[in-house]
Tab-separated table of C-alpha atoms and ligand atoms in Angstrom:
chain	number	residue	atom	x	y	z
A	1	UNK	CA	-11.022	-20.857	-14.373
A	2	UNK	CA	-10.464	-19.449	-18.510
A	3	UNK	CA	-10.236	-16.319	-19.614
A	4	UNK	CA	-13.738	-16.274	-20.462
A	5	UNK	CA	-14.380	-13.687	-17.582
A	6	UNK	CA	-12.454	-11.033	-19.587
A	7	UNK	CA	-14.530	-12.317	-22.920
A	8	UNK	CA	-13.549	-9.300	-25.445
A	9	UNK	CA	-9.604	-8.954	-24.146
A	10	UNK	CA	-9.830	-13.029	-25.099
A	11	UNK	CA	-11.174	-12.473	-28.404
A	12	UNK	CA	-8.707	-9.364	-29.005
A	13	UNK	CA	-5.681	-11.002	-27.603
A	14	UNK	CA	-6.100	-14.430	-26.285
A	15	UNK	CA	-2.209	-15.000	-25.461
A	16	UNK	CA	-2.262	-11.793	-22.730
A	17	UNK	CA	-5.730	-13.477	-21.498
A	18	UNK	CA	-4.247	-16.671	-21.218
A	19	UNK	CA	-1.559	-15.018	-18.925
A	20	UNK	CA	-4.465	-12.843	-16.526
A	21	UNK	CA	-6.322	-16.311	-16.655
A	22	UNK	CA	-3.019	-17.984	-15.373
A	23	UNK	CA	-2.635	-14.988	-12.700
A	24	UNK	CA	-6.465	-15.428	-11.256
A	25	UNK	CA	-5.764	-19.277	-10.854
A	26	UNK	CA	-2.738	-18.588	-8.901
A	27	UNK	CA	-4.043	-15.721	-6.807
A	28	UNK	CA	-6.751	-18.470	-5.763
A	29	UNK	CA	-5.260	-21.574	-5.252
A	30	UNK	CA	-2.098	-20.506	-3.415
A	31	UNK	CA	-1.944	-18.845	0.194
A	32	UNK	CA	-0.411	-15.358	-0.267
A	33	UNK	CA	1.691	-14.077	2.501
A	34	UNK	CA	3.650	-11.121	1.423
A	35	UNK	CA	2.436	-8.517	3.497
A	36	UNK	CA	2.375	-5.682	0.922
A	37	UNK	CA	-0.339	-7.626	-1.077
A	38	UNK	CA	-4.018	-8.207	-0.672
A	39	UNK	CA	-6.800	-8.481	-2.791
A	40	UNK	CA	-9.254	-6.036	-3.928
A	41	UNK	CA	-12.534	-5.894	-3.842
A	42	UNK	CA	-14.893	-6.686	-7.203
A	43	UNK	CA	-16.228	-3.377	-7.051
A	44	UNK	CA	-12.334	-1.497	-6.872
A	45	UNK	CA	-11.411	-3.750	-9.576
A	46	UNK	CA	-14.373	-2.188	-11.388
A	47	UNK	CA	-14.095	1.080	-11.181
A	48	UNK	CA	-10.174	0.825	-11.895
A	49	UNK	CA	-11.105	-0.681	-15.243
A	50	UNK	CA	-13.193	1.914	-16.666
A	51	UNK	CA	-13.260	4.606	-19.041
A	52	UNK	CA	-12.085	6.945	-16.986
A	53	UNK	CA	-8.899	5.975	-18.411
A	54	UNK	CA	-9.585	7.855	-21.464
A	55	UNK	CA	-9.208	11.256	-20.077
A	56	UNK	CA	-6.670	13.923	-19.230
A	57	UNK	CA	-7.000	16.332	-16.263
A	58	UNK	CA	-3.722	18.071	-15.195
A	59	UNK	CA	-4.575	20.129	-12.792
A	60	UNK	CA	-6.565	20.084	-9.589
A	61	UNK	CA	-10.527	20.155	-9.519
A	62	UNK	CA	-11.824	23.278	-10.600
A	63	UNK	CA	-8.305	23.967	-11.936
A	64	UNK	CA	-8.111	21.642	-14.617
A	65	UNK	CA	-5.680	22.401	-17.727
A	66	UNK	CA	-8.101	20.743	-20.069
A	67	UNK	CA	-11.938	21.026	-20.201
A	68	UNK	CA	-14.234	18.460	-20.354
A	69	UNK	CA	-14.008	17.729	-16.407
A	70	UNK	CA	-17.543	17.292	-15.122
A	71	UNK	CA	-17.310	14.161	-13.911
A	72	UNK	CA	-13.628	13.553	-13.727
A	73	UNK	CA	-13.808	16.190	-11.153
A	74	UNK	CA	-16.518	14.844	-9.309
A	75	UNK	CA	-14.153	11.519	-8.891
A	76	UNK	CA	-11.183	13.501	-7.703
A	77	UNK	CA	-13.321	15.309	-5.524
A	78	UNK	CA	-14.949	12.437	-3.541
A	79	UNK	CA	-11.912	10.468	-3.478
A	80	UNK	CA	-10.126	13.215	-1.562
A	81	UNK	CA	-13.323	13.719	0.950
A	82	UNK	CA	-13.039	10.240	1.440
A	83	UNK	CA	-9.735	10.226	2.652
A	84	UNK	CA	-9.686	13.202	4.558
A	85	UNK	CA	-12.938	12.219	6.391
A	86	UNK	CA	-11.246	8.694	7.026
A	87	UNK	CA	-7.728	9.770	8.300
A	88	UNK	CA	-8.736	12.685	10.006
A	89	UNK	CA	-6.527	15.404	8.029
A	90	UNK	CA	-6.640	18.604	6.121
A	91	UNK	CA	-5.407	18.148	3.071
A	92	UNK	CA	-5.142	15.136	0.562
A	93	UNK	CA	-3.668	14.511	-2.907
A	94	UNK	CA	-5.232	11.367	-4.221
A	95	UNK	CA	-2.480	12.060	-7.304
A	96	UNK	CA	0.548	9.990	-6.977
A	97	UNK	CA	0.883	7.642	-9.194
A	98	UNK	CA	2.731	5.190	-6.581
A	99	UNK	CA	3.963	4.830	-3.203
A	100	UNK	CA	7.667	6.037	-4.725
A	101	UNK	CA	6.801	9.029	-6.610
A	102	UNK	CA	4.769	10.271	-3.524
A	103	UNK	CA	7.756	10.411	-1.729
A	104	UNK	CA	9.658	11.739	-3.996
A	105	UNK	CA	6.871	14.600	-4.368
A	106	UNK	CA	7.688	15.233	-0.303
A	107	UNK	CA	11.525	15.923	-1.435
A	108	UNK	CA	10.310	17.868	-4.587
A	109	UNK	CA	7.981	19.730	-1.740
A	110	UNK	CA	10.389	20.522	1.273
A	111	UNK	CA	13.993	19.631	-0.225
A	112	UNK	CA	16.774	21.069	-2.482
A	113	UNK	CA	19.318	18.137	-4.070
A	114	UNK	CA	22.308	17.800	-1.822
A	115	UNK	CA	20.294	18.862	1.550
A	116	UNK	CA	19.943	15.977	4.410
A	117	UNK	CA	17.388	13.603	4.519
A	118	UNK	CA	16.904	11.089	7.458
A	119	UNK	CA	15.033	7.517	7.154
A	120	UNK	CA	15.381	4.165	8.541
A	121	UNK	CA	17.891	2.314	6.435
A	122	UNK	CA	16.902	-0.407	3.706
A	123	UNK	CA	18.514	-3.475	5.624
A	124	UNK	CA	16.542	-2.605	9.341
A	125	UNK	CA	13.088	-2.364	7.490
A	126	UNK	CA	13.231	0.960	6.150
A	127	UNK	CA	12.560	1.871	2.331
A	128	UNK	CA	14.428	2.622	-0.088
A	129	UNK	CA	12.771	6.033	-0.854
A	130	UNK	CA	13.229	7.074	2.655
A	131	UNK	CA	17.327	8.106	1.232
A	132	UNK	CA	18.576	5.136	0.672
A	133	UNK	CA	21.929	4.806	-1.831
A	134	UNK	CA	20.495	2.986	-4.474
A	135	UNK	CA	17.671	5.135	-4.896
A	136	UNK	CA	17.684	8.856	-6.449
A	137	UNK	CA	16.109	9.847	-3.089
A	138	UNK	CA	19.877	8.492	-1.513
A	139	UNK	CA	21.741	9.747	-4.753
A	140	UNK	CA	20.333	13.395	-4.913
A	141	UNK	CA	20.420	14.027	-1.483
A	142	UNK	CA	22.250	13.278	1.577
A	143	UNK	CA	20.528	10.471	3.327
A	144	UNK	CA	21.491	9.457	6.840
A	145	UNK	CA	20.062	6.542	8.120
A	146	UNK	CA	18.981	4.987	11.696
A	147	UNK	CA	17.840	1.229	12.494
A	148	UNK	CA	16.958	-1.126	15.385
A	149	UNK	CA	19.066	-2.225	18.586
A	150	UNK	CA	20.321	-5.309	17.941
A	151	UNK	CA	19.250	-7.041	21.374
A	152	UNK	CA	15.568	-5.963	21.067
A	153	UNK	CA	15.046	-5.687	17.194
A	154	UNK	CA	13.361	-2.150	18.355
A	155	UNK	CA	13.333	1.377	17.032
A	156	UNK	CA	16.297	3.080	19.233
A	157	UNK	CA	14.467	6.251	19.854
A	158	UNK	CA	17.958	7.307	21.797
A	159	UNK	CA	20.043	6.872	18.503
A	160	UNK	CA	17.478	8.456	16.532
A	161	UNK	CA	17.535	11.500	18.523
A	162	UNK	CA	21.347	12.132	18.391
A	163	UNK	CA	21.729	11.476	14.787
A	164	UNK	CA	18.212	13.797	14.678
A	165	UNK	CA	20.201	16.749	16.322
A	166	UNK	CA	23.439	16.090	14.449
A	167	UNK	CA	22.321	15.877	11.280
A	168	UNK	CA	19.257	18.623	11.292
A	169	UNK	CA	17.763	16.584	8.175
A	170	UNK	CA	15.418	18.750	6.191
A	171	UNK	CA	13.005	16.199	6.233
A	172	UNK	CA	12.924	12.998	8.755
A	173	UNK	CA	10.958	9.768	7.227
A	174	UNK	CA	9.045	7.394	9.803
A	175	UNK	CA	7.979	4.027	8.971
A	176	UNK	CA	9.242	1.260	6.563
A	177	UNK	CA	8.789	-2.320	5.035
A	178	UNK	CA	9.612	-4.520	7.257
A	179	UNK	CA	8.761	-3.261	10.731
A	180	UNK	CA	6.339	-5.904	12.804
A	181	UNK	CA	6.128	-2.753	15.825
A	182	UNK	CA	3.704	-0.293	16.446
A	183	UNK	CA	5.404	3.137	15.461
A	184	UNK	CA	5.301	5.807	18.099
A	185	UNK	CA	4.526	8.821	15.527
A	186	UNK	CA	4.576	10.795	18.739
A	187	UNK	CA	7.934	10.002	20.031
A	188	UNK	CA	8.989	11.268	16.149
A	189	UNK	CA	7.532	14.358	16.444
A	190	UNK	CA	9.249	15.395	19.452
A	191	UNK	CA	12.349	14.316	17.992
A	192	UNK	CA	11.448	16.317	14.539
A	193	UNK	CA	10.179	19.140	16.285
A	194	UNK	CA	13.683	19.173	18.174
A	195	UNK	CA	15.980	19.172	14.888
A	196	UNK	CA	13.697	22.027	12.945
A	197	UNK	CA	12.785	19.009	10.363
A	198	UNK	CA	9.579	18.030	8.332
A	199	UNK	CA	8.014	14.798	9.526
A	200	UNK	CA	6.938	12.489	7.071
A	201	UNK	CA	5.065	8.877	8.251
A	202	UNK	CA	4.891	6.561	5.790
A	203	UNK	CA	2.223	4.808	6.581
A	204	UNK	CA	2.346	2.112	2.993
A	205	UNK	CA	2.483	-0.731	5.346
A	206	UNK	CA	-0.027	-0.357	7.695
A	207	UNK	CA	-2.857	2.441	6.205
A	208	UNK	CA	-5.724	-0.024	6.509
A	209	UNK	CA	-4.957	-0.714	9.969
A	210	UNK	CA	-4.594	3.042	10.773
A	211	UNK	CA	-8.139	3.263	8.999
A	212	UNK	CA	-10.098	-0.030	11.037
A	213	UNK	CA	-8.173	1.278	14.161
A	214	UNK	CA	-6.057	-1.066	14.634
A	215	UNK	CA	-2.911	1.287	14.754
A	216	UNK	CA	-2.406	4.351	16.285
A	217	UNK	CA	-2.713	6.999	13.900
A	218	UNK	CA	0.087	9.416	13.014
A	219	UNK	CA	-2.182	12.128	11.289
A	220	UNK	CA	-2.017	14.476	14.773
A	221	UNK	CA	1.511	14.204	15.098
A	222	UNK	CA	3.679	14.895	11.689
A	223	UNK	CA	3.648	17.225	8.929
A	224	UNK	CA	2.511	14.867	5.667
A	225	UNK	CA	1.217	11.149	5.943
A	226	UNK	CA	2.076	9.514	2.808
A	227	UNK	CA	1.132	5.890	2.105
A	228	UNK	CA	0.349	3.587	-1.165
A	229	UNK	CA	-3.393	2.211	-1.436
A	230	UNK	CA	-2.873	-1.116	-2.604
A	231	UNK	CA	-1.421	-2.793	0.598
A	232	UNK	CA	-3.623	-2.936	3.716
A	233	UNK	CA	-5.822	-0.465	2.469
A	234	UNK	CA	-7.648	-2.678	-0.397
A	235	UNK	CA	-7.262	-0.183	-2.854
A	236	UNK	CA	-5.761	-0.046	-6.353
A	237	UNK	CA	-2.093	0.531	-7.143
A	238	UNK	CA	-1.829	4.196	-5.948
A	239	UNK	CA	-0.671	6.309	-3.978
A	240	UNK	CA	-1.691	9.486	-1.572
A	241	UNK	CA	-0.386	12.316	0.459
A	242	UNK	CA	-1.744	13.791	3.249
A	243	UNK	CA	-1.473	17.461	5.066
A	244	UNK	CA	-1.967	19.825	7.544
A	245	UNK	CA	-3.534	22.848	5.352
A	246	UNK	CA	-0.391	24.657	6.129
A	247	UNK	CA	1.517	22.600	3.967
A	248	UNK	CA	-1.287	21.797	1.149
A	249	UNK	CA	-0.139	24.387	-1.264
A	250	UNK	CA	3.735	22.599	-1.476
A	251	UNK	CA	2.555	19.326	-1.581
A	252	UNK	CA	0.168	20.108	-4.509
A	253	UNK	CA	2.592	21.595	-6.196
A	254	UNK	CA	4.873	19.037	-5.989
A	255	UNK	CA	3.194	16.213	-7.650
A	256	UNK	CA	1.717	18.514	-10.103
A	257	UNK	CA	3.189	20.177	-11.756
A	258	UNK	CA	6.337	19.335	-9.799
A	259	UNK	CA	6.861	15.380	-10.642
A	260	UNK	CA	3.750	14.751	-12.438
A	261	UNK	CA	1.733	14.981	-15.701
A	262	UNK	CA	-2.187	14.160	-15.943
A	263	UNK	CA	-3.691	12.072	-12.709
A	264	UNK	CA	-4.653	8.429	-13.633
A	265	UNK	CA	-8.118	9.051	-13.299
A	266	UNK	CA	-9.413	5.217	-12.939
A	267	UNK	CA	-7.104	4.347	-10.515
A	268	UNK	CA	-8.355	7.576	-8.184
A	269	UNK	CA	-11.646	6.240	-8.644
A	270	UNK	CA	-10.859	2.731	-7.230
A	271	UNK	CA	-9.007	4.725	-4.784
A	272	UNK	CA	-12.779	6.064	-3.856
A	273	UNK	CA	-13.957	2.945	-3.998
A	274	UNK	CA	-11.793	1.742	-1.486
A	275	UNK	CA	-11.827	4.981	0.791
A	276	UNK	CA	-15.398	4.315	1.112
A	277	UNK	CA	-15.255	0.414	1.906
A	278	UNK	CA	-12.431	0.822	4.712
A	279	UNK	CA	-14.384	3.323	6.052
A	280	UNK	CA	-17.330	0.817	6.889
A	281	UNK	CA	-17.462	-1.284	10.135
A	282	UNK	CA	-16.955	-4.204	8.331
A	283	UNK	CA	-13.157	-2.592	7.626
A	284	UNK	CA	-12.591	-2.240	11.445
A	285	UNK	CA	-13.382	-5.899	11.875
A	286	UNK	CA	-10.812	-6.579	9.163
A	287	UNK	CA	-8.093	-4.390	10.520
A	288	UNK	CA	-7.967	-5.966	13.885
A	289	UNK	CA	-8.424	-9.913	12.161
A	290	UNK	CA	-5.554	-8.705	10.269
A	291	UNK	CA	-3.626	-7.993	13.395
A	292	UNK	CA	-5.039	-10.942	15.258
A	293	UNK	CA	-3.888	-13.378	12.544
A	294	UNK	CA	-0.400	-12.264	12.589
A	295	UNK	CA	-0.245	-12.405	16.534
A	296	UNK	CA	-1.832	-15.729	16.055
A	297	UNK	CA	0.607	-16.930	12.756
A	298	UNK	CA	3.254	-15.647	15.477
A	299	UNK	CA	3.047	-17.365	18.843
A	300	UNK	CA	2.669	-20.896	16.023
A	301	UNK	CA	5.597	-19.852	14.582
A	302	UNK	CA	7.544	-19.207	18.052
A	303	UNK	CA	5.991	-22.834	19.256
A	304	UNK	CA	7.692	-24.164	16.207
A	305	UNK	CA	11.191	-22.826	17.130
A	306	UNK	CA	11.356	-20.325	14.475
A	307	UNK	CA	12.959	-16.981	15.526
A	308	UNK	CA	11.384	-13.720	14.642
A	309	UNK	CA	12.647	-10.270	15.007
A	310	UNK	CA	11.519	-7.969	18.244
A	311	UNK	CA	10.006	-11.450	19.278
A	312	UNK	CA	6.851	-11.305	17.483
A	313	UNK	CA	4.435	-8.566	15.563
A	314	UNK	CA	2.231	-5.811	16.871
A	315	UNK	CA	0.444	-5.735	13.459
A	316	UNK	CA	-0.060	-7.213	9.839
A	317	UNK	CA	3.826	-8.478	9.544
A	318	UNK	CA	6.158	-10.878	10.808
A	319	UNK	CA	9.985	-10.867	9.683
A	320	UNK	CA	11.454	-14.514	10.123
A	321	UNK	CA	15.121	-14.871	10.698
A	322	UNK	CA	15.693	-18.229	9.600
A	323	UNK	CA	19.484	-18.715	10.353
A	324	UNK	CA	18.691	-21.224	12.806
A	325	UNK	CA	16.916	-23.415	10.730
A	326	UNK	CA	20.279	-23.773	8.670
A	327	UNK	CA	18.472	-22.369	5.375
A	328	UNK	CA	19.365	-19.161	3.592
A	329	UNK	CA	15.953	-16.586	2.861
A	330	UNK	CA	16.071	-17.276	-1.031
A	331	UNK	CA	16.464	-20.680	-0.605
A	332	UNK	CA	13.108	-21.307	1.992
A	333	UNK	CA	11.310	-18.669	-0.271
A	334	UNK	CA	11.513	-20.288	-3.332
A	335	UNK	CA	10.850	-23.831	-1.569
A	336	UNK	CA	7.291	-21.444	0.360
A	337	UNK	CA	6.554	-20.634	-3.667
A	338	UNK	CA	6.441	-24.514	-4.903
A	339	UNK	CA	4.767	-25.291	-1.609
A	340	UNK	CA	1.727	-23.269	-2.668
A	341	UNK	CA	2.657	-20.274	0.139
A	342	UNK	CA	3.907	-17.116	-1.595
A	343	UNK	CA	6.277	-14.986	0.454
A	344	UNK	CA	9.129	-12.482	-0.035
A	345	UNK	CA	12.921	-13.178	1.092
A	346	UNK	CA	13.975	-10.358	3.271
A	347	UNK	CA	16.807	-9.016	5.208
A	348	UNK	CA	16.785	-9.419	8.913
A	349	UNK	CA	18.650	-6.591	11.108
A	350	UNK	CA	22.266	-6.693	11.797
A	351	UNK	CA	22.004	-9.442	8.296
A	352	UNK	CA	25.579	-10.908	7.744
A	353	UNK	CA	24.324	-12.481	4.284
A	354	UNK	CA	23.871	-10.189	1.187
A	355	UNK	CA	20.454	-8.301	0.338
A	356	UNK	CA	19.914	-10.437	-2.637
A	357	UNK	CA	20.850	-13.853	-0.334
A	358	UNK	CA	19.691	-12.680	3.147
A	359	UNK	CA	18.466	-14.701	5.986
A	360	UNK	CA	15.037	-13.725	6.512
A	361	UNK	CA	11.883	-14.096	4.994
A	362	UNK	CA	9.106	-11.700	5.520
A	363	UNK	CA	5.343	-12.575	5.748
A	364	UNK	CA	2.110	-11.085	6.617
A	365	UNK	CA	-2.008	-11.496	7.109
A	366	UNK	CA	-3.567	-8.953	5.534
A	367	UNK	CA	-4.528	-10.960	1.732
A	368	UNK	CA	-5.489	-14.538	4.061
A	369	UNK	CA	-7.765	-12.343	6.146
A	370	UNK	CA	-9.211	-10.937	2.979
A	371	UNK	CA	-10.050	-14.520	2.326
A	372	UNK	CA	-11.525	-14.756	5.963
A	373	UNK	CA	-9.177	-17.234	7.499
A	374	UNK	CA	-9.338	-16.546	11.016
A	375	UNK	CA	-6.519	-17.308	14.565
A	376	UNK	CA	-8.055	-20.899	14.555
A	377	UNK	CA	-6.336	-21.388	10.979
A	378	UNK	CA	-2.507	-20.202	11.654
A	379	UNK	CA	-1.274	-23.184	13.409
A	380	UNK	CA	-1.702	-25.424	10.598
A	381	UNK	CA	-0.443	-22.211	8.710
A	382	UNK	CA	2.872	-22.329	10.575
A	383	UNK	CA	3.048	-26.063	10.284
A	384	UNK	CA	2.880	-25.616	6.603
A	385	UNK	CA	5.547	-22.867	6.841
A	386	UNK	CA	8.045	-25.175	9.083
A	387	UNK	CA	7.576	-28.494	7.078
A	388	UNK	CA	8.336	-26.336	3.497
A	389	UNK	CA	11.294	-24.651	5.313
A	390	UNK	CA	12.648	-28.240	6.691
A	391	UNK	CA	12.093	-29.623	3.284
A	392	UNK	CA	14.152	-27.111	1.777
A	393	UNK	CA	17.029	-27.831	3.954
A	394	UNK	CA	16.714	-31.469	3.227
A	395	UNK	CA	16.105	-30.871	-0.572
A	396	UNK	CA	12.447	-32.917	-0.175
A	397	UNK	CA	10.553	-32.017	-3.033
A	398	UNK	CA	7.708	-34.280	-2.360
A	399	UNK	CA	7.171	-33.211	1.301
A	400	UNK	CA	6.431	-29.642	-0.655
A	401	UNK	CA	4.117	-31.079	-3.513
A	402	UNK	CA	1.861	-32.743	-0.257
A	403	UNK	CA	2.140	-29.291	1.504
A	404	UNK	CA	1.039	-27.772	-2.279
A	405	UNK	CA	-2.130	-29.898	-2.004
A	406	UNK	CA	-3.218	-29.268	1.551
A	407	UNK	CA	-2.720	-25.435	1.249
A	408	UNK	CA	-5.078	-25.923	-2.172
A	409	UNK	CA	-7.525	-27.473	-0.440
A	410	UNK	CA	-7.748	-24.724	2.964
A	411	UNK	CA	-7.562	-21.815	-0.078
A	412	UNK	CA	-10.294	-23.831	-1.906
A	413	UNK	CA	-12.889	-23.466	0.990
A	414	UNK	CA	-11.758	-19.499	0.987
A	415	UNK	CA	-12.763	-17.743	-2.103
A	416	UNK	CA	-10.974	-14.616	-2.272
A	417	UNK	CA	-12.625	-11.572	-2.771
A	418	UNK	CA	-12.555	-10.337	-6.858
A	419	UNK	CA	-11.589	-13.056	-8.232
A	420	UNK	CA	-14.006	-15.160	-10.780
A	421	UNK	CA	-14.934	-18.411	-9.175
A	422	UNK	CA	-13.499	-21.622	-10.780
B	501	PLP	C1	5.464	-0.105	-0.629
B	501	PLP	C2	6.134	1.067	0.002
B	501	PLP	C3	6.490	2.199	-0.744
B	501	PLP	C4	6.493	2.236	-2.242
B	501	PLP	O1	5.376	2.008	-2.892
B	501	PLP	P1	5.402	1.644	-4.451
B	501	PLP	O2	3.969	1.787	-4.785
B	501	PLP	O3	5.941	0.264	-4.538
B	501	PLP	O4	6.258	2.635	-5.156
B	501	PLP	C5	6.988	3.305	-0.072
B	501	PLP	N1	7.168	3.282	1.262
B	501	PLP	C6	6.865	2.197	1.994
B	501	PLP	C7	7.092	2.231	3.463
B	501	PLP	C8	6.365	1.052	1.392
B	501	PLP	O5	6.104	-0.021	2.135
């Protein structure tokens, strides 16, 4: 591959090309398993590159705070059809510029700083937006935090309930980063409904499965949905929230002109793009491969001794606690990364290591699908995984240079989708 496919940026600036060129080699030849990724489609990565970028449009359509809005409108307006036509809601503000800032919008929305917020924590899968320390979300308002039993790596609906009714959090987050369960939105609501708060699923994670049917959807249970678009969903780096039309008016508010200046118009129109491929039947097929693979990826994995939290995965992740393969997260990572497989380090439940040196690593299906591997693929998947993992405990750099070359091979026979071919 050369940065001929982006032939003016090379003329302009051939250094940055050289670095995209780089980027596109990589994203081909290597087998991508952080389960936040994926790849796009060539017609998303179109529209996200296009002179819609040139134009500002604060404001909503038909309530723009600049003229000139014709067709920017027409985007924005399709975009949010799309969505609420595919997850079954209201209300939806295709706006946020990121999975982050649409949370904070829900505080901006339904919060004062210093009132209670409730989430799962960071270190039991949760996010850090959900009022976490580190985070302003944590730091502006008063987050309490629930996690997993520690003999079924589960959601303790129990525990969530009494902190729930302690606390009275003004708004309760659902969902997280590193959860491999289906999330019983219902079983939230209840609780929320209980404790007078606002229920918020975050749905980042798992939006394209919620959209191929392939996980339950939490639209008739909480208040707002908010999730990113880039993950399962195939869609550019974005971000939406989504409403009953009781809450509509604070949510739009609240990213505009609460948090927000001017919309990034070509990413809402990839966002359309995308929107209107996931709601094809080829995009059901995907969800449920997506979910397939990882059940498939799991029960290798489990053959192969390797223990995984709650046991195994209900959808697109798998979180691998790797303590009794005598290798620390970073370390296996890093060793995954010259091996040709690409994968986060991660904190496992109940971790006793540190969050920058934890014990896990976390992995998922949703970019190998994209690729159209299939269940008959993950054992030799998993037998990658364990001989890179063993060969980081023994310090074999060879072993991971063969592993390199067999994964290069399996990803050669699997284009991906938007990327130039070689
Ligand atoms: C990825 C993610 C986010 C944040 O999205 P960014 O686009 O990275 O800001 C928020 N919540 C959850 C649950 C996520 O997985």
């Amino acid at each position: 591959m050369s940065a001929n496919h982006h032939p003016a940026l090379l003329a302009t600036d051939p250094e940055l090309a050289s670095f995209i060129a780089a980027e596109e080699t990589l994203q081909a030849q290597t087998l991508r398993l952080i389960p936040s990724e994926n790849y796009v489609s060539a017609a998303v990565l179109e529209a996200s590159g296009t002179v819609l970028q040139n134009k500002y449009s604060e404001g909503y359509p038909g309530r723009r705070y600049y003229e000139g809005q014709q067709n920017i409108d027409r985007v924005e307006a399709l975009a949010v059809e799309r969505a609420k036509g595919l997850f079954g809601v209201d209300h939806a503000n295709v706006q946020p510029y990121s999975g982050s800032p649409a949370n904070l919008a829900v505080y901006v929305a339904f919060a004062k700083p210093g009132d209670t917020v409730m989430g799962m924590a960071l270190p039991m899968g949760g996010h850090l937006t959900h009022g976490w320390g580190v985070s302003a979300t944590g730091s502006w308002f008063r987050g309490v935090q629930y996690g997993v039993r520690a003999d079924t790596g589960l959601i303790d609906y129990d525990a969530v309930r009494d902190l729930a009714l302690a606390e009275r959090p003004k708004i309760m987050f659902c969902g997280g980063t590193a959860l491999p369960r289906t999330i019983d939105f219902a079983a939230f609501a209840s609780i929320a409904r209980e404790a007078g708060s606002v229920l918020v699923a975050d749905v980042a994670h798992i939006a394209g499965l919620i959209a191929g049917g392939a996980h339950p959807s939490p639209a008739a249970h909480v208040d707002v949905v908010s999730t990113t678009t880039h993950k399962t969903l195939r869609g550019p780096r974005g971000a939406m929230l989504m409403c009953r039309e009781e809450h509509a008016k604070a949510i739009d508010k609240a990213v505009f002109p609460g948090l927000q200046g001017g919309p990034h118009n070509q990413t809402t129109a990839g966002i359309a793009v995308a929107l209107h491929e996931a709601a094809q039947p080829a995009f059901t097929t995907y969800a449920h491969a997506v979910v397939a693979n990882a059940k498939a990826l799991a029960e290798a994995l489990l053959a192969r001794g390797f223990d995984l939290v709650s046991g195994g995965t209900d959808n697109h992740l798998i979180l691998m606690d790797l303590t009794s393969r005598g290798v620390a997260g970073k370390i296996a990572a890093k060793a995954l990364d010259r091996a040709g497989i690409v994968v986060n380090y991660n904190t496992v439940p109940f971790d006793p290591r540190k969050p920058f040196d934890p014990s896990g690593i976390r992995i998922g299906t949703p970019s190998l699908t994209s690729r159209g591997l299939a269940p008959e693929h993950m054992p030799v998947v998993a037998e990658w995984i364990s001989r890179a993992v063993d060969a980081a405990a023994k310090g074999d750099e060879p072993a991971l240079a063969v592993v390199r070359a067999e994964v290069g091979d399996l990803m050669a026979a699997h284009p991906a989708p938007g990327l130039p071919l070689a």
